[in-house]
XYZ file of C-alpha atoms in Angstrom:
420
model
C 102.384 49.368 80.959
C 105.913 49.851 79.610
C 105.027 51.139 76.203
C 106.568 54.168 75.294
C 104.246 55.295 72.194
C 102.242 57.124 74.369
C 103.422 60.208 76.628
C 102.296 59.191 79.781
C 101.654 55.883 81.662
C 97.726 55.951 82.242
C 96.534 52.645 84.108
C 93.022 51.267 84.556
C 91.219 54.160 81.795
C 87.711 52.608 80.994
C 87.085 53.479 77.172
C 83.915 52.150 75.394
C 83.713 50.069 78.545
C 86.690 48.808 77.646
C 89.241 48.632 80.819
C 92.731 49.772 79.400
C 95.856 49.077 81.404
C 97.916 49.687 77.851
C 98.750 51.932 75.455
C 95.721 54.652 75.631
C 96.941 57.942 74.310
C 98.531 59.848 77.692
C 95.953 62.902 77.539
C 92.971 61.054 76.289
C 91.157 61.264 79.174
C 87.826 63.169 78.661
C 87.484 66.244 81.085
C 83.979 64.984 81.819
C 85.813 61.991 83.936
C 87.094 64.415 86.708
C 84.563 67.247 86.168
C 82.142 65.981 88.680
C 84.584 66.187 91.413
C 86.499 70.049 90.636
C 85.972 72.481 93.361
C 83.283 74.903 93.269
C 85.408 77.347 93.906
C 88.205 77.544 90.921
C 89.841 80.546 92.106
C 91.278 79.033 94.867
C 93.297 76.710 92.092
C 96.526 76.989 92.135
C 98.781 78.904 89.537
C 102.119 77.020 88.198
C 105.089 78.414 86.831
C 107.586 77.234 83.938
C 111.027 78.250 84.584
C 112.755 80.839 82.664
C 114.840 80.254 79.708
C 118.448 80.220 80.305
C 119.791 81.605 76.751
C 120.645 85.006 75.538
C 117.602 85.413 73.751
C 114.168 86.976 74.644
C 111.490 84.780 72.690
C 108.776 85.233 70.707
C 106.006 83.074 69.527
C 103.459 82.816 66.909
C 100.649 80.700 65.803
C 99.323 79.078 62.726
C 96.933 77.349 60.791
C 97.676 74.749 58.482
C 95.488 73.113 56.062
C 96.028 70.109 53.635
C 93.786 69.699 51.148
C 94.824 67.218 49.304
C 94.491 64.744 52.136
C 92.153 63.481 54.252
C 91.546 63.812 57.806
C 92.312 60.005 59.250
C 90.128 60.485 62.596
C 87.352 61.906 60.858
C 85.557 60.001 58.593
C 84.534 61.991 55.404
C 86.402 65.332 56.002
C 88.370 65.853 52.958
C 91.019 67.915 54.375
C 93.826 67.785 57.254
C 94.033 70.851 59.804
C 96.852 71.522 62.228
C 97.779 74.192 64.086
C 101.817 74.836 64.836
C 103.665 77.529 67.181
C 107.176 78.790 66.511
C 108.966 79.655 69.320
C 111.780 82.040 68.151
C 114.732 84.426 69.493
C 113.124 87.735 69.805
C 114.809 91.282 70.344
C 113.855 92.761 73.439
C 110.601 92.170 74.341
C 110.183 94.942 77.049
C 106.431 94.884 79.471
C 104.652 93.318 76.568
C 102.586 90.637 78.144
C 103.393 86.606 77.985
C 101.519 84.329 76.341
C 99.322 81.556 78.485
C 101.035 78.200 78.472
C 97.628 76.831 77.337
C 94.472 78.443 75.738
C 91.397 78.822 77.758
C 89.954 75.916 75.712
C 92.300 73.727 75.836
C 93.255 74.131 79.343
C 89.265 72.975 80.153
C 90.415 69.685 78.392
C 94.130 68.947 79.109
C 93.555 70.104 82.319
C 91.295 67.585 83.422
C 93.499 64.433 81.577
C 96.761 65.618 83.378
C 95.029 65.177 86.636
C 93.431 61.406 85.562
C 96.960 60.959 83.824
C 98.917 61.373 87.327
C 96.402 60.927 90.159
C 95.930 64.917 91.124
C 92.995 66.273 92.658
C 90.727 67.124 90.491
C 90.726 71.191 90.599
C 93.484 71.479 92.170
C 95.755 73.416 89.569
C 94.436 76.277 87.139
C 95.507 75.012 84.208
C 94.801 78.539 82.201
C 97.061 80.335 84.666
C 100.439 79.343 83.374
C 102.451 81.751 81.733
C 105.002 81.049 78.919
C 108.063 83.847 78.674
C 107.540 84.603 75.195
C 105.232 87.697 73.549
C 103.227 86.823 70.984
C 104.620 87.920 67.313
C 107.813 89.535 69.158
C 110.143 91.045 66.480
C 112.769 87.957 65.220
C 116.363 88.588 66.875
C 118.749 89.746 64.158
C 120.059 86.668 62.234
C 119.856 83.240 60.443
C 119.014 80.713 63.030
C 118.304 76.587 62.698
C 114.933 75.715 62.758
C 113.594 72.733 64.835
C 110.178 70.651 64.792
C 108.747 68.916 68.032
C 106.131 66.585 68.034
C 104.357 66.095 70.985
C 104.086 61.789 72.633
C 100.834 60.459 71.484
C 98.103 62.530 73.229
C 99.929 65.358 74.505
C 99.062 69.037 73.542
C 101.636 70.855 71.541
C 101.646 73.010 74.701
C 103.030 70.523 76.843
C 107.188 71.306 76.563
C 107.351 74.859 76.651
C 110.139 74.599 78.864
C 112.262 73.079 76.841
C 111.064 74.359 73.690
C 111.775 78.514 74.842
C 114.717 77.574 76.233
C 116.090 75.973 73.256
C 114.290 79.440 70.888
C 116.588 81.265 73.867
C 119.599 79.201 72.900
C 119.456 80.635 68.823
C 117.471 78.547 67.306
C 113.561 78.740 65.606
C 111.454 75.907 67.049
C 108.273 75.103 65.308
C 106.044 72.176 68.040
C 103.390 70.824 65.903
C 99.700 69.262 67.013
C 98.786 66.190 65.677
C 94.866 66.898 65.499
C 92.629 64.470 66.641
C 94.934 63.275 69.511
C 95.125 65.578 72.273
C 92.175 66.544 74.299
C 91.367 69.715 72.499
C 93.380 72.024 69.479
C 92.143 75.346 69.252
C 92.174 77.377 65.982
C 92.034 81.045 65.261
C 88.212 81.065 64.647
C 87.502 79.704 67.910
C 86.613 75.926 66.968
C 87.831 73.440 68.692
C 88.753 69.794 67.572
C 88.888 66.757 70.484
C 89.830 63.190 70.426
C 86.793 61.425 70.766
C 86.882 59.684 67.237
C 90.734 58.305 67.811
C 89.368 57.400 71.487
C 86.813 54.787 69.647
C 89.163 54.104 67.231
C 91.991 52.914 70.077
C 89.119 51.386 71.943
C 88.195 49.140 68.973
C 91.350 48.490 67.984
C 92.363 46.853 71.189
C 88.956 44.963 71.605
C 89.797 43.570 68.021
C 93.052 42.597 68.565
C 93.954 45.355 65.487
C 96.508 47.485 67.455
C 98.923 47.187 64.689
C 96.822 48.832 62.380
C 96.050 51.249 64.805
C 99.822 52.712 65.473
C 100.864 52.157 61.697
C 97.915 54.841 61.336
C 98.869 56.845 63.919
C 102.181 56.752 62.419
C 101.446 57.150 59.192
C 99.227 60.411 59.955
C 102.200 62.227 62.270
C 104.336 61.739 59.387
C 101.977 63.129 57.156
C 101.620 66.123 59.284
C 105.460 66.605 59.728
C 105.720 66.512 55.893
C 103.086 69.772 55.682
C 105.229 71.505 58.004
C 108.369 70.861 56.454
C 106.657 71.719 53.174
C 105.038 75.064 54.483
C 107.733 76.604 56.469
C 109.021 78.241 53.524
C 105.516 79.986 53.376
C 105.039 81.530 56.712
C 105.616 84.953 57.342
C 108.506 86.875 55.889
C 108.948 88.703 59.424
C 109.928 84.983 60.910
C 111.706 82.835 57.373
C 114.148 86.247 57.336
C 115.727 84.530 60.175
C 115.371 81.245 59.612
C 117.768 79.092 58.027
C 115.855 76.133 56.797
C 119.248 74.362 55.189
C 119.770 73.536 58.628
C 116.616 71.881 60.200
C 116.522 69.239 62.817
C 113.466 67.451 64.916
C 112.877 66.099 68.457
C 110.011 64.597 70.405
C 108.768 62.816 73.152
C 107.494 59.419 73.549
C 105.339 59.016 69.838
C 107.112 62.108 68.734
C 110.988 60.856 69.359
C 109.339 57.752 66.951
C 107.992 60.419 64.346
C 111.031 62.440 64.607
C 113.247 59.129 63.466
C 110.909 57.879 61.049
C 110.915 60.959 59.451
C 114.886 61.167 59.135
C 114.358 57.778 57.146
C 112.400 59.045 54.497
C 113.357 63.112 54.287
C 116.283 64.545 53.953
C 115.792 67.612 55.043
C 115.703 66.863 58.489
C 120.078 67.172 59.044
C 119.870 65.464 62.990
C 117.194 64.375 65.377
C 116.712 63.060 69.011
C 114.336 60.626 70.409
C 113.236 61.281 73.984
C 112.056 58.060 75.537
C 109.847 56.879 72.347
C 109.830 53.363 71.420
C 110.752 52.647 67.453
C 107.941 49.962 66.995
C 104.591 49.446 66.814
C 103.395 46.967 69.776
C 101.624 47.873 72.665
C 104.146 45.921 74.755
C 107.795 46.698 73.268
C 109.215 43.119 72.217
C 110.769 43.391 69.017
C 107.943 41.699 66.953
C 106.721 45.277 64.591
C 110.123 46.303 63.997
C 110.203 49.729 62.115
C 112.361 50.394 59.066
C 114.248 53.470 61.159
C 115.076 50.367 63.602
C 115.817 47.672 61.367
C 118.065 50.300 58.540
C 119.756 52.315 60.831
C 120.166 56.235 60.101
C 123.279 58.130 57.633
C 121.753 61.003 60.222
C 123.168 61.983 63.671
C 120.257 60.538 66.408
C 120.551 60.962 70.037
C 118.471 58.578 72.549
C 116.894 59.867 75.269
C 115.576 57.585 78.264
C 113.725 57.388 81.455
C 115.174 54.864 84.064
C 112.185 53.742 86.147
C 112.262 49.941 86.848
C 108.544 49.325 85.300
C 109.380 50.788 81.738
C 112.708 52.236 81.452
C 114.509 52.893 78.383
C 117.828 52.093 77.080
C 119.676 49.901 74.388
C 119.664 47.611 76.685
C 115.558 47.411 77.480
C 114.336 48.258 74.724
C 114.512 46.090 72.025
C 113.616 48.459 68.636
C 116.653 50.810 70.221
C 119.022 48.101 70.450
C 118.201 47.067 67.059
C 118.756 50.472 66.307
C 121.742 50.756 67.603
C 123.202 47.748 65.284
C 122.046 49.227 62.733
C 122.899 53.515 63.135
C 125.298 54.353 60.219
C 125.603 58.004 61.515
C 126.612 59.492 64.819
C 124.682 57.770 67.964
C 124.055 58.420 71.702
C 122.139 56.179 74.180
C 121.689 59.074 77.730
C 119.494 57.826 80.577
C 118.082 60.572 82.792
C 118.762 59.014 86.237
C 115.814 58.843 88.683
C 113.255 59.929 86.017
C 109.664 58.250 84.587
C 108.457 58.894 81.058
C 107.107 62.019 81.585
C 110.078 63.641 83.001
C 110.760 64.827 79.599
C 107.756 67.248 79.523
C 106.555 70.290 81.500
C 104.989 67.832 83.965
C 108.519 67.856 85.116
C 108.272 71.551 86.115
C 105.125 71.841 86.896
C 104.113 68.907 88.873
C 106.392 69.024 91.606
C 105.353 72.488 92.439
C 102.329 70.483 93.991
C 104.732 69.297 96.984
C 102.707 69.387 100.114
C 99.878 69.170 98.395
C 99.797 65.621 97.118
C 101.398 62.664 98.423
C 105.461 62.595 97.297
C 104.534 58.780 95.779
C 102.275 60.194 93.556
C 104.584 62.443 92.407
C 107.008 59.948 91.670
C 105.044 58.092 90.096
C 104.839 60.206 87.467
C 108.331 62.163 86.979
C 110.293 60.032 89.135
C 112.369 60.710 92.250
C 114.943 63.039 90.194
C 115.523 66.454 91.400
C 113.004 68.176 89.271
C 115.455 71.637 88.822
C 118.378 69.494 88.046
C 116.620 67.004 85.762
C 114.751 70.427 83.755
C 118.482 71.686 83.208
C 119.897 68.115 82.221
C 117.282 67.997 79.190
C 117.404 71.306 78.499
C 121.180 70.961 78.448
C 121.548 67.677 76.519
C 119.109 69.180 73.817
C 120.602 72.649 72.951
C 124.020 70.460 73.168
C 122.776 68.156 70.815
C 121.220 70.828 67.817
C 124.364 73.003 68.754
C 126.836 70.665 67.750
C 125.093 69.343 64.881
C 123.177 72.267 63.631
C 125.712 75.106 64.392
C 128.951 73.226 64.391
C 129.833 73.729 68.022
C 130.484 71.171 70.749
C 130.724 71.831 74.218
C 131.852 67.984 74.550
C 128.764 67.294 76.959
C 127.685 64.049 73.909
C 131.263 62.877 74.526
C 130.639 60.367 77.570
C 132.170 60.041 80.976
C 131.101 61.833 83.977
C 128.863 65.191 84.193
C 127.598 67.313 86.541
C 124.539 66.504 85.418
C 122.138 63.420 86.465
C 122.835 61.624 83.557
C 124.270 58.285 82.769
C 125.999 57.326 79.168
C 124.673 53.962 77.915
C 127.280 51.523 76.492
């Protein structure tokens, strides 16, 4: 598979009976596909880490609701409203022996947990996926301040959860981060009263739409539902909490994302203008299950006024550059504003997410190949602080008006190549 609308690669996933070697959502998976085989023993699972922030900041985060009522739920037929839930990550004064926050929710864990392990090939079991700590404390005091805010969006699939690494260390950095779930796709969004919503309905929707030869259709609603959802958080940010908009400067907003998200996050610079500059990590800007230039988008075919940094993997099977893909070289004819194509050398799709951190950790433990498979042969330290690097360069420069010169080009100490 070389699309890159999804988050992860996932080969040979039988939905509706349906054998898909293309474009299924990355954490689709149902847990009950690798429940059979967990260990009977979980507390022998192991316990990963996410590596520290690197800024000056301590970080909070907080949680919230969101509910649209004047539109529908697209995965849902007949609910009459659109949930979400969001985090911001945030600088946060000293935070002291209060407690972190789990990476994932008990809940969700159950479900993502599972679909990471189907995703790249693990053992079933083999990880505690409820272990993993963040480094923020929940509801922290804000850092003194007016700091840029920033939305992620999560690759189709993926749990807002899923780039916590790069998120705190770009809340560490000085800015407010606010990672949004697109309900319906991951494997399981948790809200405050305790329900829980899966992705069994988009699972039969995907699973239809490829039988019928509607895929189209399909991502243009996918699509067309992200944006939707980025549009309530833009709209509502004004609204949270005065304890976090005190320090948040929402003249200056920007957006990233991964895979599905990097496409939201440019599609959304075409049609609002509040979003100032925006980077696309490794997400293809059409909507085809195999990227060939046929369902152009309007971000690809118009170009941006807006600063937009590309961000690409460099595995042979479905790498990503102006030069392979063909919606970013379109793109890149088109790009009125400023414009960056950055390979991460040695790296797979999902060596833009935690699975980056996290996976590797499993050394020993699983066979190196299937490691690769998954987040390359890059060293996993070095290739964390590239993104993390090329990210709080990126909202730095554009954002805060300073430039440490790492966009210019030419050669870096990290494993990064400029595309020309």
């Amino acid at each position: 598979m070389r699309t890159r609308f999804v988050a992860v690669s996932l080969v040979g996933v039988v939905v509706s009976g349906l054998a898909v070697s293309t474009a299924v959502p990355a954490l689709a998976v149902s847990a009950s596909n690798t429940a059979s085989t967990r260990p009977s023993n979980p507390a022998k699972a192991l316990a990963l880490t996410l590596p520290a922030p690197c800024g000056r900041y301590a970080t909070g985060v907080s949680t919230f609701p969101l509910v649209d009522e004047k539109r529908s739920d697209p995965w849902v037929p007949g609910r009459s409203y659109r949930e979400l839930m969001i985090s911001v990550f945030y600088p946060a004064v000293h935070t002291g022996s209060r407690p972190f926050t789990n990476q994932l929710p008990a809940a969700v864990a159950a479900a993502v947990g599972p679909a990471v392990e189907g995703n790249a090939n693990l053992p079933a079991g083999l990880v505690d996926w409820s272990a993993t700590k963040t480094h923020s404390v929940r509801d922290a005091a804000i850092a003194p301040g007016r700091f840029p805010v920033v939305l992620y969006s999560p690759g189709a699939g993926d749990s807002r959860d899923w780039n916590v690494s790069l998120v705190e260390d770009l809340a560490s950095r000085g800015f407010v981060v606010v990672t949004v779930d697109h309900t319906g796709e991951a494997p399981a969004v948790q809200f405050p009263d305790g329900h829980v919503v899966g992705n069994g309905p988009l699972m039969a929707a995907w699973a239809d739409a490829f039988q019928n030869g509607t895929t189209l259709a399909f991502f243009t609603k996918l699509m067309d539902a992200r944006m939707g959802d980025t549009k309530l958080v833009l709209d509502r940010l004004a609204g949270l909490p005065a304890r976090l908009t005190g320090g948040m400067d929402l003249n200056r907003i920007g957006m990233f994302g991964h895979s599905a998200g990097g496409f939201t996050a440019a599609n959304m610079m075409y049609v609002d203008p509040r979003i100032k500059a925006g980077i696309n990590i490794d997400g293809t800007l059409e909507y085809t299950v195999e990227p060939d230039g046929t369902n152009l988008s309007e971000v690809a075919l118009h170009g941006l006024d807006q600063p937009l940094l590309l961000m690409g993997n460099s595995s042979a099977a479905n790498g990503s550059d102006i030069h392979r893909e063909p919606s970013w070289a379109t793109f890149w004819q088109h790009q009125r504003g400023w414009k960056a194509d950055i390979t991460l050398n040695d790296s797979a799709h999902a060596s833009f997410t935690d699975a980056e951190a996290l996976l590797p950790q499993l050394a020993g433990r699983v066979p190196a190949a299937t490691l690769a498979a998954t987040v390359g042969t890059v060293d996993p330290h070095r290739a964390v602080t590239a993104n993390r690097a090329l990210v709080a360069s990126f909202f730095d420069r554009f954002l805060k008006d300073r430039d440490d010169h790492l966009l210019d080009g030419g050669a870096s100490r990290y494993p990064i190549t400029f595309v020309r």
